[in-house]
Each structure stands twice: as structure tokens, then as C-alpha cells.
Amino acid sequence: MARPKIKPEVRTEASTKAEKRWNVVVRNDPVNFMGYVVVAFVNVLRISQDSAKRLMRLIHEEGRATVWTGGRERAEMLVLELQQWHLDARLEQDA
Amino acid sequence: MPEIRLTMTAEARGVLSDLLRLIAPAAARVAVGRAHVPDEDEELAGHWTGALESHAAEEARLLATAFATAKGDPAVILLRNEAQALGFLRAISSVRMALRELVFADIPDSRLETTEDLDDESLPSEKRHAIACYACFGLLQQSLVAQLSPESLD
């Protein structure tokens, strides 16, 4: 049986389009105690006590901090969970 | 996690329970009002708001039930597992937020930290009462954090 003589043309193209990244930002608030904020970060962000304390201090001193950066879907989930802990959490697109 | 016990006088339990009956229904509304919900997608915003509302309402119920069922003098609230304890922590935060926003939003934070308004006779008595309850809920929350995760307070 004769083989078809069509040579398929294959092209490869590297995609360099990066996914947009999103920041989970938490602002300082006057109601929640520092220890409570640390417990919230450990439970929601699944980070160590030391990392949670570092973030909490940064928020206390600077007024806000980015506590997580990554894909939109996960960022939305984290913001919602932090808001359920009554923290002032917001979603911001990474610059 | 071992069982956690929060103890208060019967009088304090009565006062806080009465206040919870008044403020708890508003706490869910305040939680939703404060939250920055992404609004570019209407469907997502609807789900988001619904999730915040139902979560806050559930916590308000948990808190009200815990105070209503605490018996004896001193009254003891028992939290049997970590999920219950964390829910209780969040619920106290929600009530403090609601008190801050609805009853004494006009008082600066620096004055609340020193609780000097508790002795300020020029303030209406209901406002002083609310500030006292705000401080009590704060003490309960800190006591719970100290038992649940003492290293968080270092």
C-alpha cells in the first residue's frame, strides 16, 4: 500500500504570556488583637507562627502588608477566608 | 486539643448575653458592610456576600448559644474542640467590630485602648455600657488565644 506523501508541517511556538498575579493585602485595624491576627494567619495561610508574627508586625508598623501573591482563584479564596476572620483583607493586582 | 474553659461571673454572663441578643443580628450586616468584595463580576460578588453573611450569622448563633447555656457562678463556657474554639474567637471579633461601628464609632481608638471612657461620666450610659462589654469580650478573646496558641502572644 502506498504511503501518503504529505509531509505534515509542524510548528512549535513558545508561549511567553505570563499569568497575571494577584496580591492578598491585609490592612491594619484597630479592633483585632495582635495574637488573634497571628492565629488567623496560621490557620488561613497555613504558615508558621514566626512567619505569621512577622506579617502581623509589618501590618502593625506599615499599616498594610501583602500576605500572599499568586493566581487569582486562590487569592480570592484567601481574601474571603481572611474576611471571615474579620480582617481588612483585599485583592489587588500585582504591579 | 484539650477542652478549653472560659470562666466569668454569673453577672458578667448575664450582661454579655443581654448585649449579644441586641448586637448579634447586626454583626453579620456589619461584617458584610466592611468587607471589600471584588465587584467586577456580579455573580462572584453575590456568592462572596452570601458566604460572608451565612458565616457571620452562624458565628453569632454559636456565641449566643454558648453564653445562653453557660450555667453556674462562676459561669463556664466549654469549648470542646479546635473548630469550636476558632469559631468562638471569630465570633467575638465580629461582635467587637459591630459594637465599634454601631455604638461608639465616634470615639478614637487611642481612648479605647486605655478604656478611660469607662469612667467618663459625660458619655451616655448605654455607650459606657457598650464600651465595658467591648473590653470584656476583648479579655475573653485574649484568654482564649492564650489557651489555644500561647506562642501567638510572645
Tab-separated table of C-alpha atoms in Angstrom:
chain	number	residue	atom	x	y	z
A	1	MET	CA	0.000	0.000	0.000
A	2	ALA	CA	1.355	3.338	-0.959
A	3	ARG	CA	2.099	5.724	1.787
A	4	PRO	CA	0.723	9.236	1.546
A	5	LYS	CA	3.426	11.665	0.506
A	6	ILE	CA	2.156	14.541	2.511
A	7	LYS	CA	4.719	15.770	4.922
A	8	PRO	CA	2.979	17.317	7.858
A	9	GLU	CA	4.252	20.706	8.781
A	10	VAL	CA	4.751	21.015	12.476
A	11	ARG	CA	5.353	24.321	14.107
A	12	THR	CA	6.132	24.912	17.708
A	13	GLU	CA	5.715	28.222	19.421
A	14	ALA	CA	6.818	29.042	22.923
A	15	SER	CA	4.218	30.944	24.854
A	16	THR	CA	5.736	33.711	26.919
A	17	LYS	CA	2.432	35.165	28.092
A	18	ALA	CA	2.616	35.117	31.885
A	19	GLU	CA	-0.414	34.601	34.109
A	20	LYS	CA	-1.469	37.727	35.943
A	21	ARG	CA	-0.536	37.634	39.598
A	22	TRP	CA	-2.694	38.876	42.435
A	23	ASN	CA	-1.805	40.100	45.907
A	24	VAL	CA	-3.707	39.395	49.084
A	25	VAL	CA	-3.293	42.593	51.101
A	26	VAL	CA	-4.227	42.973	54.761
A	27	ARG	CA	-4.580	46.402	56.360
A	28	ASN	CA	-4.188	47.320	59.985
A	29	ASP	CA	-7.378	47.584	62.000
A	30	PRO	CA	-7.920	48.960	65.482
A	31	VAL	CA	-10.202	46.198	66.778
A	32	ASN	CA	-8.390	42.874	66.345
A	33	PHE	CA	-5.613	41.996	68.788
A	34	MET	CA	-2.158	41.007	67.557
A	35	GLY	CA	-2.391	37.454	68.924
A	36	TYR	CA	-5.729	36.961	67.167
A	37	VAL	CA	-4.256	38.112	63.835
A	38	VAL	CA	-1.381	35.621	64.233
A	39	VAL	CA	-3.867	32.779	64.859
A	40	ALA	CA	-5.831	33.870	61.775
A	41	PHE	CA	-2.738	33.863	59.531
A	42	VAL	CA	-1.551	30.454	60.782
A	43	ASN	CA	-4.990	28.942	60.108
A	44	VAL	CA	-5.807	30.615	56.790
A	45	LEU	CA	-2.403	30.981	55.116
A	46	ARG	CA	-1.014	27.739	56.619
A	47	ILE	CA	2.267	29.396	57.577
A	48	SER	CA	4.463	29.044	60.661
A	49	GLN	CA	3.951	31.049	63.850
A	50	ASP	CA	7.159	33.001	63.136
A	51	SER	CA	6.095	33.950	59.595
A	52	ALA	CA	2.641	34.911	60.861
A	53	LYS	CA	4.168	37.128	63.549
A	54	ARG	CA	6.459	38.800	61.007
A	55	LEU	CA	3.475	39.642	58.793
A	56	MET	CA	1.422	40.853	61.731
A	57	ARG	CA	4.252	43.200	62.869
A	58	LEU	CA	4.676	44.515	59.324
A	59	ILE	CA	0.960	45.369	59.172
A	60	HIS	CA	1.113	46.994	62.592
A	61	GLU	CA	4.143	49.134	61.631
A	62	GLU	CA	3.416	49.896	57.970
A	63	GLY	CA	-0.365	49.919	58.062
A	64	ARG	CA	-0.630	47.127	55.472
A	65	ALA	CA	1.221	44.130	54.041
A	66	THR	CA	0.971	41.705	51.159
A	67	VAL	CA	0.494	38.336	52.829
A	68	TRP	CA	0.274	36.159	49.700
A	69	THR	CA	0.839	36.505	45.940
A	70	GLY	CA	-0.241	34.142	43.176
A	71	GLY	CA	-3.117	33.102	40.919
A	72	ARG	CA	-6.468	34.875	41.096
A	73	GLU	CA	-8.624	31.946	42.177
A	74	ARG	CA	-6.508	31.061	45.206
A	75	ALA	CA	-6.099	34.757	46.075
A	76	GLU	CA	-9.899	35.194	46.073
A	77	MET	CA	-10.310	32.230	48.400
A	78	LEU	CA	-7.720	33.571	50.829
A	79	VAL	CA	-9.233	37.075	50.875
A	80	LEU	CA	-12.684	35.636	51.576
A	81	GLU	CA	-11.337	33.433	54.385
A	82	LEU	CA	-9.427	36.332	55.961
A	83	GLN	CA	-12.575	38.466	55.766
A	84	GLN	CA	-14.426	35.654	57.543
A	85	TRP	CA	-11.849	36.196	60.305
A	86	HIS	CA	-12.958	39.865	60.205
A	87	LEU	CA	-9.596	41.122	58.950
A	88	ASP	CA	-9.412	44.018	56.480
A	89	ALA	CA	-8.258	41.877	53.531
A	90	ARG	CA	-8.333	42.973	49.888
A	91	LEU	CA	-7.489	41.595	46.466
A	92	GLU	CA	-5.048	43.687	44.410
A	93	GLN	CA	-3.444	43.008	41.057
A	94	ASP	CA	0.336	42.690	41.291
A	95	ALA	CA	2.124	45.665	39.668
B	1	MET	CA	-6.687	19.753	71.735
B	2	PRO	CA	-7.754	19.639	75.380
B	3	GLU	CA	-11.109	21.120	76.310
B	4	ILE	CA	-10.984	24.910	76.769
B	5	ARG	CA	-12.850	26.594	79.613
B	6	LEU	CA	-13.763	30.271	79.702
B	7	THR	CA	-14.909	31.425	83.107
B	8	MET	CA	-16.745	34.591	84.113
B	9	THR	CA	-19.012	35.733	86.916
B	10	ALA	CA	-22.714	34.971	86.528
B	11	GLU	CA	-23.368	38.704	86.464
B	12	ALA	CA	-20.918	39.244	83.580
B	13	ARG	CA	-22.507	36.330	81.708
B	14	GLY	CA	-25.949	37.893	82.138
B	15	VAL	CA	-24.824	41.331	80.952
B	16	LEU	CA	-22.930	39.969	77.925
B	17	SER	CA	-25.829	37.645	76.991
B	18	ASP	CA	-28.264	40.567	77.029
B	19	LEU	CA	-25.958	42.612	74.839
B	20	LEU	CA	-25.480	39.692	72.427
B	21	ARG	CA	-29.235	39.430	71.925
B	22	LEU	CA	-29.201	43.047	70.737
B	23	ILE	CA	-25.999	43.184	68.722
B	24	ALA	CA	-25.649	39.677	67.228
B	25	PRO	CA	-28.281	40.169	64.470
B	26	ALA	CA	-26.403	43.279	63.303
B	27	ALA	CA	-22.961	41.652	63.422
B	28	ALA	CA	-23.458	39.788	60.117
B	29	ARG	CA	-24.574	43.009	58.415
B	30	VAL	CA	-21.501	44.865	59.708
B	31	ALA	CA	-19.174	42.042	58.575
B	32	VAL	CA	-20.558	42.242	55.029
B	33	GLY	CA	-20.556	46.046	55.014
B	34	ARG	CA	-16.877	46.257	55.998
B	35	ALA	CA	-15.621	43.660	53.521
B	36	HIS	CA	-14.058	44.744	50.233
B	37	VAL	CA	-15.849	42.417	47.831
B	38	PRO	CA	-14.451	42.316	44.260
B	39	ASP	CA	-17.343	43.797	42.269
B	40	GLU	CA	-16.309	43.385	38.612
B	41	ASP	CA	-18.111	40.027	38.405
B	42	GLU	CA	-21.697	40.263	39.657
B	43	GLU	CA	-22.130	36.529	40.179
B	44	LEU	CA	-18.895	36.222	42.141
B	45	ALA	CA	-19.810	39.259	44.274
B	46	GLY	CA	-23.177	37.650	45.066
B	47	HIS	CA	-21.581	34.368	46.166
B	48	TRP	CA	-18.961	36.254	48.161
B	49	THR	CA	-21.518	38.346	50.053
B	50	GLY	CA	-23.688	35.283	50.689
B	51	ALA	CA	-20.701	33.365	52.093
B	52	LEU	CA	-19.800	36.233	54.439
B	53	GLU	CA	-23.403	36.624	55.607
B	54	SER	CA	-24.033	32.961	56.350
B	55	HIS	CA	-20.652	32.551	58.056
B	56	ALA	CA	-21.199	35.588	60.308
B	57	ALA	CA	-24.769	34.514	61.136
B	58	GLU	CA	-23.552	31.017	62.105
B	59	GLU	CA	-20.874	32.503	64.377
B	60	ALA	CA	-23.406	34.816	66.031
B	61	ARG	CA	-25.584	31.761	66.776
B	62	LEU	CA	-22.585	29.875	68.221
B	63	LEU	CA	-21.739	32.756	70.520
B	64	ALA	CA	-25.329	33.330	71.666
B	65	THR	CA	-25.802	29.609	72.394
B	66	ALA	CA	-22.522	29.381	74.312
B	67	PHE	CA	-23.467	32.283	76.571
B	68	ALA	CA	-27.061	31.152	76.996
B	69	THR	CA	-26.040	27.644	78.079
B	70	ALA	CA	-23.195	28.667	80.414
B	71	LYS	CA	-24.509	27.847	83.877
B	72	GLY	CA	-23.333	28.351	87.433
B	73	ASP	CA	-21.431	31.045	89.254
B	74	PRO	CA	-18.785	31.450	88.039
B	75	ALA	CA	-20.330	30.659	84.635
B	76	VAL	CA	-18.236	28.370	82.462
B	77	ILE	CA	-18.222	28.149	78.671
B	78	LEU	CA	-16.774	24.871	77.452
B	79	LEU	CA	-15.212	24.644	74.003
B	80	ARG	CA	-14.721	21.002	73.168
B	81	ASN	CA	-12.593	21.129	70.033
B	82	GLU	CA	-10.387	23.410	67.966
B	83	ALA	CA	-13.047	24.185	65.350
B	84	GLN	CA	-15.410	25.368	68.093
B	85	ALA	CA	-12.677	27.457	69.731
B	86	LEU	CA	-11.658	29.122	66.447
B	87	GLY	CA	-15.318	29.831	65.602
B	88	PHE	CA	-15.763	31.378	69.046
B	89	LEU	CA	-12.679	33.578	68.502
B	90	ARG	CA	-14.028	34.844	65.171
B	91	ALA	CA	-17.478	35.424	66.651
B	92	ILE	CA	-16.054	37.621	69.416
B	93	SER	CA	-14.165	39.626	66.790
B	94	SER	CA	-17.395	40.076	64.837
B	95	VAL	CA	-19.289	41.357	67.888
B	96	ARG	CA	-16.473	43.778	68.793
B	97	MET	CA	-16.489	45.089	65.208
B	98	ALA	CA	-20.257	45.612	65.370
B	99	LEU	CA	-20.054	47.431	68.716
B	100	ARG	CA	-17.228	49.628	67.429
B	101	GLU	CA	-19.096	50.587	64.274
B	102	LEU	CA	-22.636	50.865	65.578
B	103	VAL	CA	-22.328	52.200	69.104
B	104	PHE	CA	-19.132	54.223	69.547
B	105	ALA	CA	-17.627	54.889	66.126
B	106	ASP	CA	-17.058	58.482	67.240
B	107	ILE	CA	-14.575	57.550	69.974
B	108	PRO	CA	-10.923	57.470	68.823
B	109	ASP	CA	-9.023	54.178	69.073
B	110	SER	CA	-6.395	55.653	71.386
B	111	ARG	CA	-9.060	56.368	74.018
B	112	LEU	CA	-10.487	52.855	73.770
B	113	GLU	CA	-7.073	51.311	74.353
B	114	THR	CA	-6.835	52.984	77.722
B	115	THR	CA	-10.549	52.372	78.443
B	116	GLU	CA	-10.638	55.838	80.036
B	117	ASP	CA	-14.134	56.330	78.641
B	118	LEU	CA	-15.392	53.741	81.104
B	119	ASP	CA	-15.036	56.447	83.749
B	120	ASP	CA	-16.178	59.329	81.568
B	121	GLU	CA	-19.423	60.458	83.209
B	122	SER	CA	-20.230	62.783	80.300
B	123	LEU	CA	-20.821	59.830	77.969
B	124	PRO	CA	-24.358	58.392	77.764
B	125	SER	CA	-24.669	55.340	79.999
B	126	GLU	CA	-25.554	52.989	77.108
B	127	LYS	CA	-22.319	53.985	75.372
B	128	ARG	CA	-20.268	53.358	78.519
B	129	HIS	CA	-22.045	50.042	78.948
B	130	ALA	CA	-21.173	49.067	75.363
B	131	ILE	CA	-17.523	50.068	75.863
B	132	ALA	CA	-17.354	47.943	79.025
B	133	CYS	CA	-18.780	44.949	77.113
B	134	TYR	CA	-16.328	45.589	74.244
B	135	ALA	CA	-13.466	45.434	76.756
B	136	CYS	CA	-14.903	42.252	78.375
B	137	PHE	CA	-15.207	40.494	75.012
B	138	GLY	CA	-11.610	41.554	74.328
B	139	LEU	CA	-10.432	39.958	77.568
B	140	LEU	CA	-12.311	36.750	76.754
B	141	GLN	CA	-10.754	36.675	73.292
B	142	GLN	CA	-7.239	37.173	74.652
B	143	SER	CA	-7.804	34.493	77.274
B	144	LEU	CA	-8.904	32.107	74.535
B	145	VAL	CA	-5.871	32.921	72.337
B	146	ALA	CA	-3.596	32.391	75.362
B	147	GLN	CA	-5.046	28.903	75.909
B	148	LEU	CA	-5.295	27.956	72.244
B	149	SER	CA	-1.994	29.307	70.980
B	150	PRO	CA	0.131	30.867	73.759
B	151	GLU	CA	3.109	31.422	71.428
B	152	SER	CA	0.963	33.841	69.338
B	153	LEU	CA	1.161	36.330	72.198
B	154	ASP	CA	5.000	36.380	72.537
